[in-house]
Amino acid sequence: MLPTTETRPYTATQEGVRLAVRLTPRASRTGLDGLVEGADGRVWVQMRVAAPPVEGAANTALIAALAEALDLRRSDIRIVTGDTARQKILAFDGDPASLVSRLDAWIAGAAKRR
């Protein structure tokens, strides 16, 4: 099931898309766990990475996992806020319509696997 406009963890911008991610480092696997809603009602993508939160290893693993899952270059993804926090905002550079389509398919695929 695709998220509705109100429950999407991303926002299209002129340059691409901004994605809200809640990251769990030191997990047993790397991947998407689905969507979670914060206390404020904001929706986040729940991601896990096997890398520890040391010297940027978890952030590097997150960017690598997203690049692979969405068929993007790592250089097209950057952390805008939350570099040292679990909750992060990432910016994806590229065509917003294409990025939204990829994100919707990726999120829907994770929901089917659960």
Backbone as a printed PyTorch tensor [residue, N CA C, xyz], in Angstrom:
tensor([[[  0.8400,  -1.1810,   0.0000],
         [  0.0000,   0.0000,   0.0000],
         [  0.8860,   1.2450,   0.0000]],

        [[  0.6070,   2.1590,  -0.8980],
         [  1.3740,   3.3990,  -0.9800],
         [  0.9140,   4.3720,   0.0920]],

        [[  1.8390,   5.1390,   0.6240],
         [  1.4440,   6.1370,   1.6160],
         [  0.6490,   7.2540,   0.9550]],

        [[ -0.2820,   7.8270,   1.6960],
         [ -1.0360,   8.9590,   1.1710],
         [ -0.1660,  10.1980,   1.2370]],

        [[ -0.6260,  11.2630,   0.6100],
         [  0.1430,  12.5050,   0.6030],
         [  0.4670,  12.9650,   2.0180]],

        [[ -0.4810,  12.7780,   2.9520],
         [ -0.2810,  13.2350,   4.3230],
         [  0.6890,  12.3390,   5.0900]],

        [[  0.8560,  11.1020,   4.6680],
         [  1.6970,  10.1700,   5.4190],
         [  2.9900,   9.8270,   4.6930]],

        [[  3.3540,  10.5960,   3.7190],
         [  4.6160,  10.3440,   3.0220],
         [  5.7710,  10.9020,   3.8380]],

        [[  6.8620,  10.1380,   3.9160],
         [  8.0210,  10.6090,   4.6820],
         [  8.9420,  11.4990,   3.8600]],

        [[  8.4970,  11.9630,   2.7300],
         [  9.3350,  12.7820,   1.8590],
         [  8.5440,  13.9580,   1.3070]],

        [[  9.3000,  14.9440,   0.8390],
         [  8.7310,  16.1400,   0.2350],
         [  9.5120,  16.4470,  -1.0300]],

        [[  8.8070,  16.6740,  -2.1190],
         [  9.4640,  17.0510,  -3.3730],
         [  9.8790,  18.5150,  -3.2940]],

        [[ 11.0620,  18.8150,  -3.8220],
         [ 11.5650,  20.1810,  -3.8940],
         [ 11.9490,  20.4550,  -5.3480]],

        [[ 12.3860,  21.6560,  -5.6310],
         [ 12.8020,  21.9710,  -6.9920],
         [ 14.0520,  21.1950,  -7.3910]],

        [[ 14.9180,  20.9020,  -6.4290],
         [ 16.1760,  20.2120,  -6.7120],
         [ 16.0580,  18.6980,  -6.6610]],

        [[ 15.0010,  18.1790,  -6.0310],
         [ 14.8490,  16.7360,  -5.8720],
         [ 13.8300,  16.4060,  -4.8090]],

        [[ 14.2680,  15.6530,  -3.7930],
         [ 13.3610,  15.2050,  -2.7350],
         [ 14.1030,  15.2530,  -1.3960]],

        [[ 13.3660,  15.5630,  -0.3440],
         [ 13.8970,  15.4790,   1.0260],
         [ 13.1730,  14.3320,   1.7160]],

        [[ 13.9500,  13.4460,   2.3340],
         [ 13.4160,  12.2420,   2.9640],
         [ 13.7220,  12.2570,   4.4540]],

        [[ 12.6990,  11.9620,   5.2750],
         [ 12.8630,  11.8580,   6.7240],
         [ 13.1630,  10.4020,   7.0710]],

        [[ 14.2850,  10.1690,   7.7510],
         [ 14.7330,   8.8140,   8.0810],
         [ 14.9850,   8.7060,   9.5740]],

        [[ 14.5310,   7.5990,  10.1590],
         [ 14.8940,   7.2530,  11.5410],
         [ 15.8140,   6.0530,  11.4400]],

        [[ 17.0530,   6.2170,  11.8600],
         [ 18.0900,   5.2180,  11.6560],
         [ 18.4110,   4.4500,  12.9330]],

        [[ 18.5200,   3.1320,  12.7950],
         [ 18.9740,   2.2710,  13.8780],
         [ 20.3160,   1.6650,  13.4720]],

        [[ 21.4140,   2.1000,  14.0850],
         [ 22.7280,   1.5110,  13.7740],
         [ 22.9430,   0.2140,  14.5540]],

        [[ 24.0080,  -0.4860,  14.2110],
         [ 24.3930,  -1.7440,  14.8610],
         [ 23.2810,  -2.7790,  14.8230]],

        [[ 22.5520,  -2.8260,  13.7450],
         [ 21.4890,  -3.8180,  13.5800],
         [ 22.0880,  -5.1070,  13.0270]],

        [[ 21.3090,  -6.1590,  13.0600],
         [ 21.7930,  -7.4370,  12.5370],
         [ 21.7960,  -7.4560,  11.0120]],

        [[ 21.0840,  -6.5160,  10.4150],
         [ 21.0170,  -6.4330,   8.9490],
         [ 20.8280,  -4.9750,   8.5390]],

        [[ 21.0460,  -4.7280,   7.2700],
         [ 20.8280,  -3.3910,   6.7190],
         [ 19.5960,  -3.4420,   5.8300]],

        [[ 18.6690,  -2.4980,   6.0330],
         [ 17.4920,  -2.4680,   5.1800],
         [ 16.3840,  -1.5960,   5.7200]],

        [[ 15.2990,  -1.5750,   4.9790],
         [ 14.1170,  -0.7860,   5.3020],
         [ 13.1800,  -1.5980,   6.1870]],

        [[ 12.7190,  -0.9980,   7.2730],
         [ 11.7590,  -1.6510,   8.1640],
         [ 10.3450,  -1.1330,   7.9650]],

        [[ 10.1610,  -0.1230,   7.1560],
         [  8.8330,   0.4220,   6.9210],
         [  8.7430,   1.8720,   7.3620]],

        [[  7.5420,   2.2890,   7.6720],
         [  7.2870,   3.6640,   8.0900],
         [  6.9180,   3.6980,   9.5620]],

        [[  7.3520,   4.7380,  10.2540],
         [  6.9830,   4.9480,  11.6500],
         [  6.4780,   6.3770,  11.8030]],

        [[  5.5820,   6.5490,  12.7620],
         [  5.0510,   7.8850,  13.0340],
         [  5.5940,   8.3690,  14.3640]],

        [[  6.1210,   9.5740,  14.3580],
         [  6.6570,  10.1710,  15.5710],
         [  5.5530,  10.7250,  16.4500]],

        [[  5.9040,  11.1380,  17.6460],
         [  4.9400,  11.6950,  18.5920],
         [  4.2750,  12.9540,  18.0330]],

        [[  4.9900,  13.6610,  17.1630],
         [  4.4490,  14.8830,  16.5710],
         [  3.5840,  14.6080,  15.3450]],

        [[  3.4270,  13.3440,  14.9830],
         [  2.6040,  12.9860,  13.8280],
         [  3.3750,  12.8980,  12.5240]],

        [[  4.6430,  13.2550,  12.5450],
         [  5.4490,  13.1950,  11.3300],
         [  5.8110,  11.7480,  11.0230]],

        [[  5.8060,  11.4000,   9.7430],
         [  6.1190,  10.0460,   9.3120],
         [  7.5770,   9.9780,   8.8840]],

        [[  8.2590,   8.9130,   9.3070],
         [  9.6730,   8.6920,   9.0210],
         [  9.8400,   7.3280,   8.3710]],

        [[ 10.8490,   7.1850,   7.5350],
         [ 11.2550,   5.8870,   7.0300],
         [ 12.1340,   5.2770,   8.1140]],

        [[ 11.8180,   4.0560,   8.5550],
         [ 12.6280,   3.3630,   9.5560],
         [ 13.6580,   2.5070,   8.8280]],

        [[ 14.9400,   2.8390,   9.0070],
         [ 16.0370,   2.1050,   8.3800],
         [ 16.9380,   1.5110,   9.4510]],

        [[ 17.5470,   0.3740,   9.1110],
         [ 18.5470,  -0.2520,   9.9600],
         [ 19.8250,  -0.4090,   9.1500]],

        [[ 20.9590,  -0.2320,   9.8180],
         [ 22.2510,  -0.5080,   9.1910],
         [ 23.0920,  -1.3130,  10.1720]],

        [[ 23.9240,  -2.1790,   9.6300],
         [ 24.7790,  -3.0060,  10.4660],
         [ 25.9570,  -2.2100,  11.0370]],

        [[ 26.3100,  -1.1230,  10.4100],
         [ 27.4650,  -0.3210,  10.8210],
         [ 27.2130,   0.3680,  12.1640]],

        [[ 28.2700,   0.5590,  12.9510],
         [ 28.1310,   1.2700,  14.2180],
         [ 28.1030,   2.7840,  13.9940]],

        [[ 27.5630,   3.5190,  14.9750],
         [ 27.5180,   4.9820,  14.8510],
         [ 28.8390,   5.6260,  15.2560]],

        [[ 29.9190,   5.1740,  14.6540],
         [ 31.2520,   5.6510,  14.9960],
         [ 31.9000,   6.2480,  13.7570]],

        [[ 32.4010,   7.4690,  13.8890],
         [ 33.1250,   8.1480,  12.8160],
         [ 32.3580,   8.1670,  11.4890]],

        [[ 31.0520,   8.3050,  11.5630],
         [ 30.2410,   8.4280,  10.3560],
         [ 29.9720,   7.1300,   9.6210]],

        [[ 30.3340,   5.9920,  10.2050],
         [ 30.1490,   4.7070,   9.5270],
         [ 28.6740,   4.4010,   9.2630]],

        [[ 27.8020,   4.7000,  10.2190],
         [ 26.3740,   4.4310,  10.0470],
         [ 25.7880,   5.3300,   8.9550]],

        [[ 26.1990,   6.5900,   8.9120],
         [ 25.7170,   7.4970,   7.8710],
         [ 26.1770,   7.0510,   6.4920]],

        [[ 27.4230,   6.6170,   6.3940],
         [ 27.9540,   6.1260,   5.1200],
         [ 27.1910,   4.8890,   4.6730]],

        [[ 26.9080,   3.9840,   5.6110],
         [ 26.1460,   2.7740,   5.2900],
         [ 24.7190,   3.1130,   4.8700]],

        [[ 24.1290,   4.1010,   5.5300],
         [ 22.7780,   4.5320,   5.1760],
         [ 22.7370,   5.0610,   3.7480]],

        [[ 23.6520,   5.9410,   3.4150],
         [ 23.6920,   6.5130,   2.0660],
         [ 23.9380,   5.4250,   1.0310]],

        [[ 24.8280,   4.4880,   1.3290],
         [ 25.1050,   3.3890,   0.4010],
         [ 23.8690,   2.5200,   0.1920]],

        [[ 23.1530,   2.2160,   1.2710],
         [ 21.9520,   1.3850,   1.1680],
         [ 20.8610,   2.0820,   0.3640]],

        [[ 20.6770,   3.3710,   0.6120],
         [ 19.6600,   4.1260,  -0.1330],
         [ 20.0380,   4.2440,  -1.6070]],

        [[ 21.3030,   4.4970,  -1.8840],
         [ 21.7530,   4.6050,  -3.2710],
         [ 21.5040,   3.3050,  -4.0260]],

        [[ 21.8030,   2.1880,  -3.3850],
         [ 21.5930,   0.8910,  -4.0330],
         [ 20.1020,   0.5980,  -4.2200]],

        [[ 19.3140,   0.8360,  -3.1840],
         [ 17.8840,   0.5320,  -3.2430],
         [ 17.1490,   1.3860,  -4.2650]],

        [[ 17.5710,   2.6340,  -4.4240],
         [ 16.8730,   3.5690,  -5.3050],
         [ 17.5880,   3.7850,  -6.6350]],

        [[ 18.6680,   3.0480,  -6.8680],
         [ 19.4450,   3.1360,  -8.0970],
         [ 19.9140,   4.5760,  -8.3490]],

        [[ 20.5670,   5.1300,  -7.3320],
         [ 21.1100,   6.4830,  -7.4050],
         [ 22.6130,   6.4400,  -7.1520]],

        [[ 23.2830,   7.5250,  -7.5120],
         [ 24.6910,   7.6580,  -7.1470],
         [ 24.7650,   8.1320,  -5.7020]],

        [[ 25.7670,   7.6740,  -4.9980],
         [ 25.9410,   8.1160,  -3.6080],
         [ 26.1070,   9.6300,  -3.5270]],

        [[ 26.7260,  10.2040,  -4.5280],
         [ 26.9510,  11.6550,  -4.5250],
         [ 25.6510,  12.4470,  -4.6830]],

        [[ 24.5610,  11.7920,  -5.0760],
         [ 23.2640,  12.4620,  -5.2180],
         [ 22.4840,  12.4840,  -3.9070]],

        [[ 23.0400,  11.8880,  -2.8480],
         [ 22.3670,  11.8150,  -1.5560],
         [ 23.2540,  12.4800,  -0.5070]],

        [[ 22.6540,  13.3460,   0.2880],
         [ 23.4200,  13.9800,   1.3580],
         [ 22.5270,  14.1730,   2.5850]],

        [[ 23.1590,  14.1900,   3.7440],
         [ 22.4380,  14.4110,   4.9900],
         [ 22.3510,  15.9090,   5.2210]],

        [[ 21.1220,  16.4070,   5.3300],
         [ 20.8880,  17.8410,   5.5170],
         [ 20.8970,  18.1740,   7.0080]],

        [[ 20.1650,  17.3880,   7.7950],
         [ 20.1280,  17.5990,   9.2440],
         [ 20.2020,  16.2460,   9.9430]],

        [[ 20.7090,  16.2530,  11.1630],
         [ 20.7490,  15.0470,  11.9730],
         [ 21.9620,  14.1800,  11.7520]],

        [[ 23.0670,  14.7810,  11.3960],
         [ 24.2820,  14.0250,  11.1150],
         [ 24.6580,  13.0830,  12.2590]],

        [[ 24.4640,  13.5110,  13.4980],
         [ 24.8150,  12.6740,  14.6440],
         [ 23.5770,  12.1810,  15.3970]],

        [[ 22.4050,  12.3470,  14.8470],
         [ 21.1630,  11.9370,  15.5020],
         [ 20.5500,  10.7220,  14.8010]],

        [[ 19.6100,  10.0780,  15.4550],
         [ 18.8930,   8.9560,  14.8300],
         [ 17.9330,   9.4560,  13.7520]],

        [[ 17.3290,  10.5980,  13.9870],
         [ 16.3880,  11.1480,  13.0150],
         [ 17.1410,  12.1130,  12.1130]],

        [[ 17.0310,  11.8630,  10.8150],
         [ 17.7920,  12.6170,   9.8230],
         [ 16.8820,  13.0680,   8.7020]],

        [[ 17.2730,  14.1540,   8.0680],
         [ 16.6400,  14.5900,   6.8250],
         [ 17.7120,  14.4700,   5.7490]],

        [[ 17.4030,  13.7130,   4.7060],
         [ 18.3290,  13.5240,   3.6010],
         [ 17.7920,  14.2070,   2.3610]],

        [[ 18.6730,  14.7420,   1.5590],
         [ 18.3050,  15.3790,   0.2940],
         [ 18.7970,  14.4970,  -0.8450]],

        [[ 17.9090,  14.2560,  -1.7950],
         [ 18.2300,  13.5090,  -3.0000],
         [ 18.2010,  14.4900,  -4.1630]],

        [[ 19.2820,  14.5660,  -4.9150],
         [ 19.3320,  15.4450,  -6.0770],
         [ 18.8620,  14.6770,  -7.3020]],

        [[ 18.0260,  15.3260,  -8.1140],
         [ 17.5440,  14.6990,  -9.3370],
         [ 16.1380,  15.1540,  -9.6590]],

        [[ 15.5310,  14.4910, -10.6350],
         [ 14.1760,  14.8070, -11.0700],
         [ 13.1870,  14.4070,  -9.9650]],

        [[ 12.4470,  15.3590,  -9.4030],
         [ 11.5420,  15.0420,  -8.2960],
         [ 10.5090,  13.9670,  -8.6440]],

        [[  9.9340,  14.0110,  -9.8370],
         [  8.9120,  13.0260, -10.2130],
         [  9.5010,  11.6170, -10.2420]],

        [[ 10.6940,  11.4830, -10.7900],
         [ 11.3560,  10.1820, -10.8450],
         [ 11.7130,   9.6880,  -9.4470]],

        [[ 12.2090,  10.5720,  -8.6090],
         [ 12.5870,  10.1940,  -7.2430],
         [ 11.3610,   9.7820,  -6.4290]],

        [[ 10.2590,  10.5100,  -6.5600],
         [  9.0260,  10.1750,  -5.8460],
         [  8.5330,   8.7960,  -6.2840]],

        [[  8.5900,   8.5350,  -7.5690],
         [  8.1710,   7.2290,  -8.0900],
         [  9.0300,   6.1090,  -7.5140]],

        [[ 10.3320,   6.3180,  -7.4780],
         [ 11.2470,   5.3050,  -6.9190],
         [ 10.9880,   5.0870,  -5.4370]],

        [[ 10.7960,   6.1770,  -4.6980],
         [ 10.5380,   6.0620,  -3.2630],
         [  9.2300,   5.3270,  -2.9980]],

        [[  8.1810,   5.6580,  -3.7400],
         [  6.8970,   4.9790,  -3.5680],
         [  7.0290,   3.4800,  -3.8150]],

        [[  7.7260,   3.1080,  -4.8850],
         [  7.9120,   1.6910,  -5.2110],
         [  8.7290,   0.9860,  -4.1300]],

        [[  9.7700,   1.6420,  -3.6350],
         [ 10.6290,   1.0660,  -2.6040],
         [  9.8540,   0.8460,  -1.3040]],

        [[  9.0920,   1.8430,  -0.8960],
         [  8.3040,   1.7310,   0.3350],
         [  7.2250,   0.6690,   0.1810]],

        [[  6.5640,   0.6400,  -0.9620],
         [  5.5150,  -0.3690,  -1.2110],
         [  6.1130,  -1.7730,  -1.2120]],

        [[  7.3020,  -1.9290,  -1.7690],
         [  7.9810,  -3.2260,  -1.7790],
         [  8.3010,  -3.7130,  -0.3820]],

        [[  8.6710,  -2.8070,   0.5060],
         [  8.9820,  -3.1760,   1.8940],
         [  7.7120,  -3.6190,   2.6120]],

        [[  6.6010,  -2.9570,   2.3310],
         [  5.3310,  -3.3200,   2.9750],
         [  4.9030,  -4.7250,   2.5430]],

        [[  5.1630,  -5.0990,   1.3080],
         [  4.7760,  -6.4250,   0.8180],
         [  5.6340,  -7.5260,   1.4310]],

        [[  6.8780,  -7.2110,   1.7560],
         [  7.7820,  -8.2170,   2.3230],
         [  7.4640,  -8.5290,   3.7720]],

        [[  6.7720,  -7.6580,   4.4550],
         [  6.4880,  -7.8420,   5.8930],
         [  5.4200,  -8.8620,   6.1150]]])
